[in-house]
Amino acid sequence: MPIKPMRALFLFAHQDDEYGVYAAIADCVQRGLMVQCAYFTCGEGALAQQRNQESLAVLARLGVAASAVSFAGDQLAIADASLPQRLHDAGQWLEQWLLQAPQQHDELQQLQHGGADSIDSIYVTAWEGGHHDHDALHALTCEIAARHGLLERVRQYALYNALGCPAPLFRVLSPLAQNGAVARQRLPWHQRWQHLRLCLMYPSQRNTWIGLFPFVVLHYLLRGEQQLQGVALARLQQRPHQGALYYENRRFYRWEQLQQDLAQWRASR
């Protein structure tokens, strides 16, 4: 009978979101899990392919093969910053992807339906009010996982949020207490330096990383941890934190609009 390897699924709204779970990816690879990654939005024009290639190169350094990476955003033409308006399409794709069951036979991996029991863990962007695409992907993942009895296997990872920060400042890799207990994995120094080098492998996102990189450096120097939290459906009815959310400060999106988008998606299912 073919062996069904257990899968660790990493969900990203954007190419470069993987910086929040470098250590978790490497750990899952080392444990012998089948690591699969999916990106739910695409870049614009010529940058789209460049962004894909940058993330593929980073993931390869962490031990993830290009064949294990899916660009759902490209397949569905979901533009960066538009995921809340495309929840129906993204949700259908995600549900089908979750239910694929890997089978290993003659060193070839084939995917067939019925694979919820093959999922060891699911990692998704945190419910933190940083980017509306991140929050939309979080809600989508939690509700679909709950439908298939997988919610306890979902872990969220923080990227950035504006809790306690005057606009337009933000905090990086700083989990919200509202999201529950934090599981912390202390990283050795050689791994911290490796991760910082990986953060320099996104030249197409240079402007974004000019703002992010100093805070990521401070995180690795002062804390040097992989930080993960569980998830809860009840949180989806609550603002990520009190005060203005980062995407509200930047006038990218409104919390009330995200709630409307989620309500419409739920009604359409």
Short mmCIF file of N, CA, C and O in Angstrom, two decimals, residues 35-117:
data_model
loop_
_atom_site.label_atom_id
_atom_site.label_comp_id
_atom_site.label_asym_id
_atom_site.label_seq_id
_atom_site.Cartn_x
_atom_site.Cartn_y
_atom_site.Cartn_z
N VAL A 35 6.59 19.58 2.77
CA VAL A 35 6.27 21.01 2.87
C VAL A 35 5.71 21.49 1.54
O VAL A 35 6.33 21.33 0.49
N GLN A 36 4.52 22.09 1.59
CA GLN A 36 3.89 22.68 0.41
C GLN A 36 3.52 24.13 0.72
O GLN A 36 3.06 24.43 1.82
N CYS A 37 3.75 25.00 -0.23
CA CYS A 37 3.51 26.43 -0.04
C CYS A 37 2.56 26.95 -1.12
O CYS A 37 2.59 26.47 -2.26
N ALA A 38 1.74 27.93 -0.76
CA ALA A 38 0.84 28.54 -1.73
C ALA A 38 0.77 30.04 -1.50
O ALA A 38 0.72 30.50 -0.35
N TYR A 39 0.79 30.78 -2.60
CA TYR A 39 0.70 32.25 -2.59
C TYR A 39 -0.64 32.65 -3.23
O TYR A 39 -0.97 32.18 -4.32
N PHE A 40 -1.35 33.56 -2.56
CA PHE A 40 -2.73 33.84 -2.97
C PHE A 40 -2.93 35.16 -3.70
O PHE A 40 -4.07 35.50 -4.05
N THR A 41 -1.89 35.94 -3.93
CA THR A 41 -2.00 37.10 -4.80
C THR A 41 -0.81 37.13 -5.73
O THR A 41 0.18 36.42 -5.52
N CYS A 42 -0.90 37.94 -6.76
CA CYS A 42 0.21 38.05 -7.71
C CYS A 42 0.64 39.51 -7.83
O CYS A 42 -0.13 40.43 -7.53
N GLY A 43 1.86 39.71 -8.28
CA GLY A 43 2.37 41.06 -8.49
C GLY A 43 1.86 41.64 -9.79
O GLY A 43 1.09 41.01 -10.53
N GLU A 44 2.32 42.84 -10.10
CA GLU A 44 1.88 43.52 -11.31
C GLU A 44 2.89 43.37 -12.43
O GLU A 44 4.10 43.50 -12.22
N GLY A 45 2.39 43.10 -13.63
CA GLY A 45 3.22 43.10 -14.84
C GLY A 45 4.45 42.23 -14.74
O GLY A 45 4.42 41.09 -14.26
N ALA A 46 5.58 42.80 -15.19
CA ALA A 46 6.84 42.05 -15.22
C ALA A 46 7.32 41.69 -13.83
O ALA A 46 8.07 40.72 -13.65
N LEU A 47 6.90 42.46 -12.83
CA LEU A 47 7.33 42.17 -11.46
C LEU A 47 6.75 40.86 -10.93
O LEU A 47 7.30 40.27 -10.00
N ALA A 48 5.62 40.43 -11.49
CA ALA A 48 4.97 39.24 -10.97
C ALA A 48 5.90 38.03 -11.02
O ALA A 48 6.08 37.34 -10.02
N GLN A 49 6.50 37.79 -12.17
CA GLN A 49 7.41 36.64 -12.31
C GLN A 49 8.66 36.81 -11.46
O GLN A 49 9.17 35.85 -10.89
N GLN A 50 9.15 38.05 -11.37
CA GLN A 50 10.34 38.28 -10.56
C GLN A 50 10.07 37.96 -9.09
O GLN A 50 10.88 37.33 -8.41
N ARG A 51 8.91 38.39 -8.61
CA ARG A 51 8.56 38.12 -7.22
C ARG A 51 8.44 36.62 -6.98
O ARG A 51 8.89 36.10 -5.94
N ASN A 52 7.84 35.90 -7.93
CA ASN A 52 7.74 34.45 -7.80
C ASN A 52 9.12 33.82 -7.71
O ASN A 52 9.37 32.94 -6.87
N GLN A 53 10.01 34.24 -8.59
CA GLN A 53 11.34 33.65 -8.63
C GLN A 53 12.13 33.95 -7.36
O GLN A 53 12.89 33.11 -6.87
N GLU A 54 11.95 35.14 -6.82
CA GLU A 54 12.63 35.48 -5.56
C GLU A 54 12.19 34.57 -4.43
O GLU A 54 13.01 34.05 -3.67
N SER A 55 10.87 34.36 -4.32
CA SER A 55 10.39 33.49 -3.25
C SER A 55 10.80 32.04 -3.48
O SER A 55 11.13 31.33 -2.53
N LEU A 56 10.79 31.59 -4.73
CA LEU A 56 11.25 30.23 -5.02
C LEU A 56 12.70 30.04 -4.61
O LEU A 56 13.08 28.99 -4.07
N ALA A 57 13.52 31.06 -4.85
CA ALA A 57 14.94 30.98 -4.48
C ALA A 57 15.11 30.92 -2.97
O ALA A 57 15.94 30.15 -2.46
N VAL A 58 14.33 31.71 -2.25
CA VAL A 58 14.40 31.69 -0.78
C VAL A 58 13.95 30.33 -0.25
O VAL A 58 14.61 29.72 0.60
N LEU A 59 12.83 29.83 -0.77
CA LEU A 59 12.31 28.55 -0.30
C LEU A 59 13.29 27.41 -0.61
O LEU A 59 13.44 26.47 0.18
N ALA A 60 13.96 27.51 -1.75
CA ALA A 60 14.96 26.48 -2.10
C ALA A 60 16.07 26.44 -1.06
O ALA A 60 16.57 25.36 -0.69
N ARG A 61 16.48 27.62 -0.56
CA ARG A 61 17.51 27.67 0.48
C ARG A 61 17.04 26.99 1.76
O ARG A 61 17.86 26.51 2.56
N LEU A 62 15.74 26.95 1.95
CA LEU A 62 15.17 26.33 3.16
C LEU A 62 14.83 24.86 2.94
O LEU A 62 14.34 24.19 3.85
N GLY A 63 15.05 24.38 1.72
CA GLY A 63 14.83 22.95 1.44
C GLY A 63 13.52 22.62 0.77
O GLY A 63 13.13 21.45 0.72
N VAL A 64 12.82 23.62 0.23
CA VAL A 64 11.53 23.39 -0.42
C VAL A 64 11.70 23.41 -1.93
O VAL A 64 12.18 24.40 -2.50
N ALA A 65 11.29 22.35 -2.59
CA ALA A 65 11.41 22.25 -4.05
C ALA A 65 10.39 23.14 -4.74
O ALA A 65 9.28 23.36 -4.23
N ALA A 66 10.74 23.63 -5.90
CA ALA A 66 9.83 24.49 -6.67
C ALA A 66 8.53 23.75 -7.01
O ALA A 66 7.46 24.37 -7.08
N SER A 67 8.60 22.44 -7.18
CA SER A 67 7.41 21.65 -7.51
C SER A 67 6.40 21.61 -6.37
O SER A 67 5.24 21.24 -6.58
N ALA A 68 6.82 22.00 -5.17
CA ALA A 68 5.94 22.00 -4.01
C ALA A 68 5.34 23.37 -3.74
O ALA A 68 4.71 23.58 -2.69
N VAL A 69 5.54 24.30 -4.65
CA VAL A 69 5.06 25.68 -4.48
C VAL A 69 3.99 25.99 -5.52
O VAL A 69 4.20 25.77 -6.72
N SER A 70 2.85 26.49 -5.07
CA SER A 70 1.75 26.84 -5.96
C SER A 70 1.50 28.35 -5.91
O SER A 70 1.51 28.94 -4.82
N PHE A 71 1.25 28.93 -7.06
CA PHE A 71 0.94 30.36 -7.14
C PHE A 71 -0.53 30.52 -7.50
O PHE A 71 -0.90 30.78 -8.64
N ALA A 72 -1.38 30.34 -6.50
CA ALA A 72 -2.81 30.43 -6.70
C ALA A 72 -3.22 31.81 -7.20
O ALA A 72 -4.13 31.94 -8.02
N GLY A 73 -2.54 32.84 -6.71
CA GLY A 73 -2.86 34.20 -7.14
C GLY A 73 -2.66 34.38 -8.63
O GLY A 73 -3.44 35.08 -9.29
N ASP A 74 -1.61 33.78 -9.17
CA ASP A 74 -1.38 33.83 -10.61
C ASP A 74 -2.47 33.07 -11.36
O ASP A 74 -3.01 33.54 -12.38
N GLN A 75 -2.78 31.87 -10.88
CA GLN A 75 -3.77 31.03 -11.56
C GLN A 75 -5.14 31.70 -11.59
O GLN A 75 -5.87 31.58 -12.57
N LEU A 76 -5.48 32.41 -10.52
CA LEU A 76 -6.81 33.01 -10.38
C LEU A 76 -6.83 34.49 -10.72
O LEU A 76 -7.88 35.13 -10.67
N ALA A 77 -5.65 35.04 -11.07
CA ALA A 77 -5.53 36.48 -11.37
C ALA A 77 -6.04 37.33 -10.21
O ALA A 77 -6.86 38.24 -10.39
N ILE A 78 -5.55 37.03 -9.01
CA ILE A 78 -5.90 37.82 -7.81
C ILE A 78 -4.77 38.82 -7.58
O ILE A 78 -3.68 38.43 -7.16
N ALA A 79 -5.03 40.07 -7.83
CA ALA A 79 -4.00 41.09 -7.70
C ALA A 79 -3.67 41.36 -6.24
O ALA A 79 -4.51 41.19 -5.35
N ASP A 80 -2.43 41.77 -6.00
CA ASP A 80 -2.01 42.22 -4.68
C ASP A 80 -3.01 43.25 -4.16
O ASP A 80 -3.44 44.14 -4.89
N ALA A 81 -3.42 43.10 -2.90
CA ALA A 81 -4.33 44.01 -2.20
C ALA A 81 -5.80 43.81 -2.59
O ALA A 81 -6.66 44.59 -2.17
N SER A 82 -6.12 42.75 -3.35
CA SER A 82 -7.51 42.53 -3.75
C SER A 82 -8.10 41.22 -3.22
O SER A 82 -9.21 40.85 -3.59
N LEU A 83 -7.38 40.53 -2.34
CA LEU A 83 -7.86 39.23 -1.88
C LEU A 83 -9.23 39.29 -1.20
O LEU A 83 -10.06 38.40 -1.41
N PRO A 84 -9.55 40.32 -0.40
CA PRO A 84 -10.88 40.34 0.21
C PRO A 84 -12.02 40.33 -0.80
O PRO A 84 -13.11 39.83 -0.49
N GLN A 85 -11.78 40.84 -2.00
CA GLN A 85 -12.83 40.83 -3.02
C GLN A 85 -12.88 39.53 -3.82
O GLN A 85 -13.78 39.33 -4.63
N ARG A 86 -11.91 38.64 -3.58
CA ARG A 86 -11.84 37.39 -4.33
C ARG A 86 -11.90 36.17 -3.42
O ARG A 86 -11.33 35.13 -3.71
N LEU A 87 -12.61 36.31 -2.31
CA LEU A 87 -12.65 35.23 -1.33
C LEU A 87 -13.29 33.96 -1.89
O LEU A 87 -12.87 32.84 -1.55
N HIS A 88 -14.29 34.10 -2.73
CA HIS A 88 -14.97 32.92 -3.27
C HIS A 88 -14.00 32.07 -4.09
O HIS A 88 -13.87 30.86 -3.87
N ASP A 89 -13.30 32.70 -5.02
CA ASP A 89 -12.37 31.97 -5.88
C ASP A 89 -11.21 31.40 -5.07
O ASP A 89 -10.82 30.24 -5.23
N ALA A 90 -10.65 32.23 -4.19
CA ALA A 90 -9.53 31.78 -3.36
C ALA A 90 -9.95 30.65 -2.44
O ALA A 90 -9.20 29.69 -2.23
N GLY A 91 -11.15 30.73 -1.89
CA GLY A 91 -11.64 29.69 -0.99
C GLY A 91 -11.84 28.36 -1.69
O GLY A 91 -11.50 27.31 -1.14
N GLN A 92 -12.38 28.40 -2.89
CA GLN A 92 -12.55 27.15 -3.65
C GLN A 92 -11.20 26.51 -3.94
O GLN A 92 -11.03 25.29 -3.80
N TRP A 93 -10.24 27.33 -4.34
CA TRP A 93 -8.90 26.80 -4.64
C TRP A 93 -8.28 26.21 -3.38
O TRP A 93 -7.73 25.10 -3.40
N LEU A 94 -8.37 26.94 -2.27
CA LEU A 94 -7.76 26.49 -1.02
C LEU A 94 -8.38 25.18 -0.55
O LEU A 94 -7.66 24.25 -0.14
N GLU A 95 -9.69 25.07 -0.61
CA GLU A 95 -10.34 23.86 -0.13
C GLU A 95 -9.92 22.65 -0.95
O GLU A 95 -9.63 21.58 -0.39
N GLN A 96 -9.86 22.81 -2.25
CA GLN A 96 -9.43 21.70 -3.09
C GLN A 96 -7.98 21.31 -2.80
O GLN A 96 -7.63 20.14 -2.72
N TRP A 97 -7.14 22.31 -2.58
CA TRP A 97 -5.72 22.07 -2.30
C TRP A 97 -5.54 21.36 -0.96
O TRP A 97 -4.74 20.44 -0.83
N LEU A 98 -6.31 21.78 0.04
CA LEU A 98 -6.23 21.15 1.35
C LEU A 98 -6.59 19.67 1.29
O LEU A 98 -6.02 18.84 1.99
N LEU A 99 -7.57 19.34 0.44
CA LEU A 99 -8.10 17.98 0.41
C LEU A 99 -7.34 17.06 -0.52
O LEU A 99 -7.73 15.90 -0.70
N GLN A 100 -6.27 17.52 -1.11
CA GLN A 100 -5.44 16.64 -1.90
C GLN A 100 -4.65 15.73 -0.98
O GLN A 100 -4.09 16.17 0.02
N ALA A 101 -4.61 14.46 -1.34
CA ALA A 101 -3.89 13.49 -0.51
C ALA A 101 -2.63 13.04 -1.22
O ALA A 101 -2.70 12.47 -2.31
N PRO A 102 -1.45 13.30 -0.65
CA PRO A 102 -0.21 12.88 -1.31
C PRO A 102 0.03 11.39 -1.15
O PRO A 102 -0.20 10.82 -0.09
N GLN A 103 0.46 10.77 -2.21
CA GLN A 103 0.85 9.37 -2.16
C GLN A 103 2.21 9.23 -2.80
O GLN A 103 2.46 9.81 -3.85
N GLN A 104 3.08 8.48 -2.15
CA GLN A 104 4.43 8.31 -2.65
C GLN A 104 4.57 6.88 -3.20
O GLN A 104 4.35 5.91 -2.48
N HIS A 105 4.93 6.77 -4.46
CA HIS A 105 5.04 5.46 -5.10
C HIS A 105 6.12 5.53 -6.17
O HIS A 105 6.08 6.38 -7.06
N ASP A 106 7.08 4.62 -6.07
CA ASP A 106 8.20 4.61 -7.03
C ASP A 106 8.86 5.97 -7.13
O ASP A 106 9.20 6.43 -8.23
N GLU A 107 9.01 6.65 -5.96
CA GLU A 107 9.68 7.94 -5.84
C GLU A 107 8.94 9.07 -6.56
O GLU A 107 9.47 10.15 -6.74
N LEU A 108 7.68 8.81 -6.98
CA LEU A 108 6.87 9.85 -7.60
C LEU A 108 5.75 10.21 -6.64
O LEU A 108 5.12 9.32 -6.05
N GLN A 109 5.48 11.49 -6.48
CA GLN A 109 4.42 11.93 -5.59
C GLN A 109 3.21 12.32 -6.43
O GLN A 109 3.31 13.16 -7.32
N GLN A 110 2.08 11.67 -6.14
CA GLN A 110 0.86 11.96 -6.87
C GLN A 110 -0.17 12.46 -5.87
O GLN A 110 -0.19 12.04 -4.70
N LEU A 111 -1.06 13.33 -6.32
CA LEU A 111 -2.06 13.90 -5.44
C LEU A 111 -3.45 13.40 -5.81
O LEU A 111 -3.82 13.42 -6.99
N GLN A 112 -4.19 12.91 -4.84
CA GLN A 112 -5.54 12.45 -5.06
C GLN A 112 -6.42 13.07 -3.98
O GLN A 112 -5.94 13.55 -2.97
N HIS A 113 -7.74 13.02 -4.20
CA HIS A 113 -8.65 13.63 -3.23
C HIS A 113 -8.74 12.81 -1.95
O HIS A 113 -8.55 11.60 -1.96
N GLY A 114 -9.10 13.46 -0.84
CA GLY A 114 -9.31 12.79 0.42
C GLY A 114 -8.17 12.93 1.38
O GLY A 114 -7.91 12.04 2.18
N GLY A 115 -7.45 14.06 1.36
CA GLY A 115 -6.21 14.15 2.10
C GLY A 115 -6.21 14.97 3.36
O GLY A 115 -5.15 15.38 3.81
N ALA A 116 -7.37 15.26 3.96
CA ALA A 116 -7.37 16.03 5.20
C ALA A 116 -6.56 15.33 6.28
O ALA A 116 -5.89 15.96 7.10
N ASP A 117 -6.62 13.98 6.27
CA ASP A 117 -5.90 13.23 7.30
C ASP A 117 -4.39 13.21 7.07
O ASP A 117 -3.63 12.73 7.92
#
